[in-house]
């Protein structure tokens, strides 16, 4: 008898999940790097998300915004990447845009909105980062 999650059928089902359920793009506005994220952010896609965050931070931006406006699902693995990003970005303004129930609700329920700046729009995040750059 197999245990749940260990049968060959379960492994086959997990292997059929497409790894391209997440897309990221980066733009720079003034001195602020914006990493836009779209799709499903879970255990399967968290490594790609972490790579995108690391790449954005490796450019040594003056400020970083992670825009999750187009994220459809946010699992704990994705929230862990956000916490790691906020820890790495301690010397720069850092904000997360999460304006949907799929993103803002889990961030607020876990208290992560006290760990990093949570904004309802990209414009709000840009304003906050600009203010912090002007008044360190």
CSV table of C-alpha atoms in Angstrom, one decimal:
chain,number,residue,atom,x,y,z
A,1,UNK,CA,0.0,0.0,0.0
A,2,UNK,CA,1.4,3.4,-0.9
A,3,UNK,CA,1.1,6.5,1.2
A,4,UNK,CA,-0.5,9.7,-0.2
A,5,UNK,CA,1.9,11.7,-2.3
A,6,UNK,CA,4.2,8.8,-2.9
A,7,UNK,CA,2.4,6.7,-5.5
A,8,UNK,CA,3.7,6.7,-9.1
A,9,UNK,CA,0.3,8.3,-10.1
A,10,UNK,CA,0.9,11.2,-7.8
A,11,UNK,CA,4.5,11.7,-9.1
A,12,UNK,CA,3.2,11.5,-12.7
A,13,UNK,CA,0.5,14.1,-12.0
A,14,UNK,CA,3.1,16.5,-10.4
A,15,UNK,CA,5.4,16.0,-13.4
A,16,UNK,CA,2.7,17.1,-15.8
A,17,UNK,CA,2.4,20.5,-14.2
A,18,UNK,CA,3.9,23.1,-16.6
A,19,UNK,CA,6.8,24.9,-15.2
A,20,UNK,CA,6.0,28.0,-17.3
A,21,UNK,CA,3.0,29.0,-15.1
A,22,UNK,CA,5.0,32.1,-14.0
A,23,UNK,CA,6.3,35.0,-16.0
A,24,UNK,CA,8.4,37.9,-14.9
A,25,UNK,CA,9.6,41.1,-16.5
A,26,UNK,CA,11.7,43.9,-15.3
A,27,UNK,CA,11.5,47.6,-16.1
A,28,UNK,CA,13.3,50.6,-14.6
A,29,UNK,CA,11.5,53.9,-13.9
A,30,UNK,CA,13.7,56.6,-12.7
A,31,UNK,CA,16.0,54.9,-10.2
A,32,UNK,CA,13.5,52.2,-9.3
A,33,UNK,CA,13.5,48.6,-10.6
A,34,UNK,CA,10.1,47.0,-11.0
A,35,UNK,CA,9.9,43.3,-11.2
A,36,UNK,CA,6.4,42.4,-12.6
A,37,UNK,CA,5.2,38.9,-11.8
A,38,UNK,CA,2.3,37.1,-13.4
A,39,UNK,CA,0.7,33.7,-13.1
A,40,UNK,CA,0.9,31.1,-10.4
A,41,UNK,CA,3.4,31.4,-7.6
A,42,UNK,CA,3.8,28.1,-5.8
A,43,UNK,CA,6.4,25.5,-5.0
A,44,UNK,CA,6.8,24.6,-8.6
A,45,UNK,CA,7.5,28.2,-9.7
A,46,UNK,CA,9.2,29.7,-6.6
A,47,UNK,CA,12.7,28.9,-7.8
A,48,UNK,CA,12.1,30.8,-11.0
A,49,UNK,CA,10.7,33.7,-9.0
A,50,UNK,CA,13.7,33.6,-6.7
A,51,UNK,CA,16.0,33.7,-9.7
A,52,UNK,CA,14.2,36.8,-11.1
A,53,UNK,CA,14.4,38.5,-7.7
A,54,UNK,CA,18.1,37.7,-7.3
A,55,UNK,CA,18.8,39.0,-10.9
A,56,UNK,CA,16.9,42.3,-10.1
A,57,UNK,CA,18.8,42.7,-6.8
A,58,UNK,CA,22.2,41.8,-8.4
A,59,UNK,CA,21.9,44.9,-10.6
A,60,UNK,CA,22.1,47.0,-7.3
A,61,UNK,CA,19.0,49.1,-7.9
A,62,UNK,CA,18.3,52.2,-5.9
A,63,UNK,CA,14.9,50.8,-5.1
A,64,UNK,CA,13.0,47.6,-5.8
A,65,UNK,CA,9.3,47.0,-6.3
A,66,UNK,CA,7.8,43.6,-6.9
A,67,UNK,CA,4.5,44.0,-8.7
A,68,UNK,CA,2.3,41.0,-8.1
A,69,UNK,CA,-0.9,42.6,-9.6
A,70,UNK,CA,-1.1,39.7,-12.2
A,71,UNK,CA,-0.4,36.9,-9.8
A,72,UNK,CA,-3.4,34.5,-9.7
A,73,UNK,CA,-2.2,32.3,-6.8
A,74,UNK,CA,0.3,32.9,-4.0
A,75,UNK,CA,1.5,30.0,-2.0
A,76,UNK,CA,3.8,30.0,1.0
A,77,UNK,CA,6.8,29.3,-1.2
A,78,UNK,CA,6.2,32.6,-3.0
A,79,UNK,CA,5.8,34.4,0.3
A,80,UNK,CA,9.2,33.0,1.4
A,81,UNK,CA,10.8,34.5,-1.6
A,82,UNK,CA,9.3,37.9,-0.7
A,83,UNK,CA,10.7,37.6,2.8
A,84,UNK,CA,14.1,36.7,1.4
A,85,UNK,CA,13.9,39.7,-1.0
A,86,UNK,CA,13.1,42.1,1.8
A,87,UNK,CA,16.0,40.8,3.8
A,88,UNK,CA,18.4,41.3,0.9
A,89,UNK,CA,17.0,44.8,0.2
A,90,UNK,CA,17.6,46.2,3.7
A,91,UNK,CA,19.7,49.1,2.3
A,92,UNK,CA,17.2,50.2,-0.4
A,93,UNK,CA,13.5,51.1,-0.5
A,94,UNK,CA,11.5,47.9,-1.1
A,95,UNK,CA,7.8,47.5,-1.7
A,96,UNK,CA,5.4,44.8,-2.9
A,97,UNK,CA,2.3,45.6,-5.0
A,98,UNK,CA,-0.5,43.2,-4.2
A,99,UNK,CA,-4.0,44.4,-5.0
A,100,UNK,CA,-6.0,41.2,-5.4
A,101,UNK,CA,-7.4,38.7,-2.9
A,102,UNK,CA,-5.0,36.0,-4.2
A,103,UNK,CA,-2.0,38.1,-3.2
A,104,UNK,CA,-2.9,40.8,-0.6
A,105,UNK,CA,-5.0,38.5,1.6
A,106,UNK,CA,-2.3,35.8,2.3
A,107,UNK,CA,0.3,38.5,2.8
A,108,UNK,CA,-1.9,40.3,5.3
A,109,UNK,CA,-3.1,37.1,7.1
A,110,UNK,CA,0.5,36.0,7.7
A,111,UNK,CA,1.5,39.4,8.9
A,112,UNK,CA,4.0,39.9,6.1
A,113,UNK,CA,2.6,43.4,5.5
A,114,UNK,CA,4.6,44.3,8.7
A,115,UNK,CA,7.8,42.9,7.2
A,116,UNK,CA,7.7,44.9,4.0
A,117,UNK,CA,5.8,47.7,2.5
A,118,UNK,CA,2.5,46.4,0.9
A,119,UNK,CA,1.0,48.7,-1.7
A,120,UNK,CA,-2.3,48.6,-3.6
A,121,UNK,CA,-0.9,50.0,-6.8
A,122,UNK,CA,2.4,50.5,-8.7
A,123,UNK,CA,1.9,54.2,-8.4
A,124,UNK,CA,1.7,54.1,-4.6
A,125,UNK,CA,4.8,51.9,-4.5
A,126,UNK,CA,6.7,54.3,-6.8
A,127,UNK,CA,5.7,57.2,-4.7
A,128,UNK,CA,6.8,55.5,-1.4
A,129,UNK,CA,10.2,54.4,-2.9
A,130,UNK,CA,10.7,57.9,-4.4
A,131,UNK,CA,10.0,59.5,-1.0
A,132,UNK,CA,12.4,57.1,0.8
A,133,UNK,CA,15.1,57.8,-1.8
A,134,UNK,CA,14.7,61.5,-1.2
A,135,UNK,CA,14.6,61.1,2.6
A,136,UNK,CA,16.7,58.2,3.6
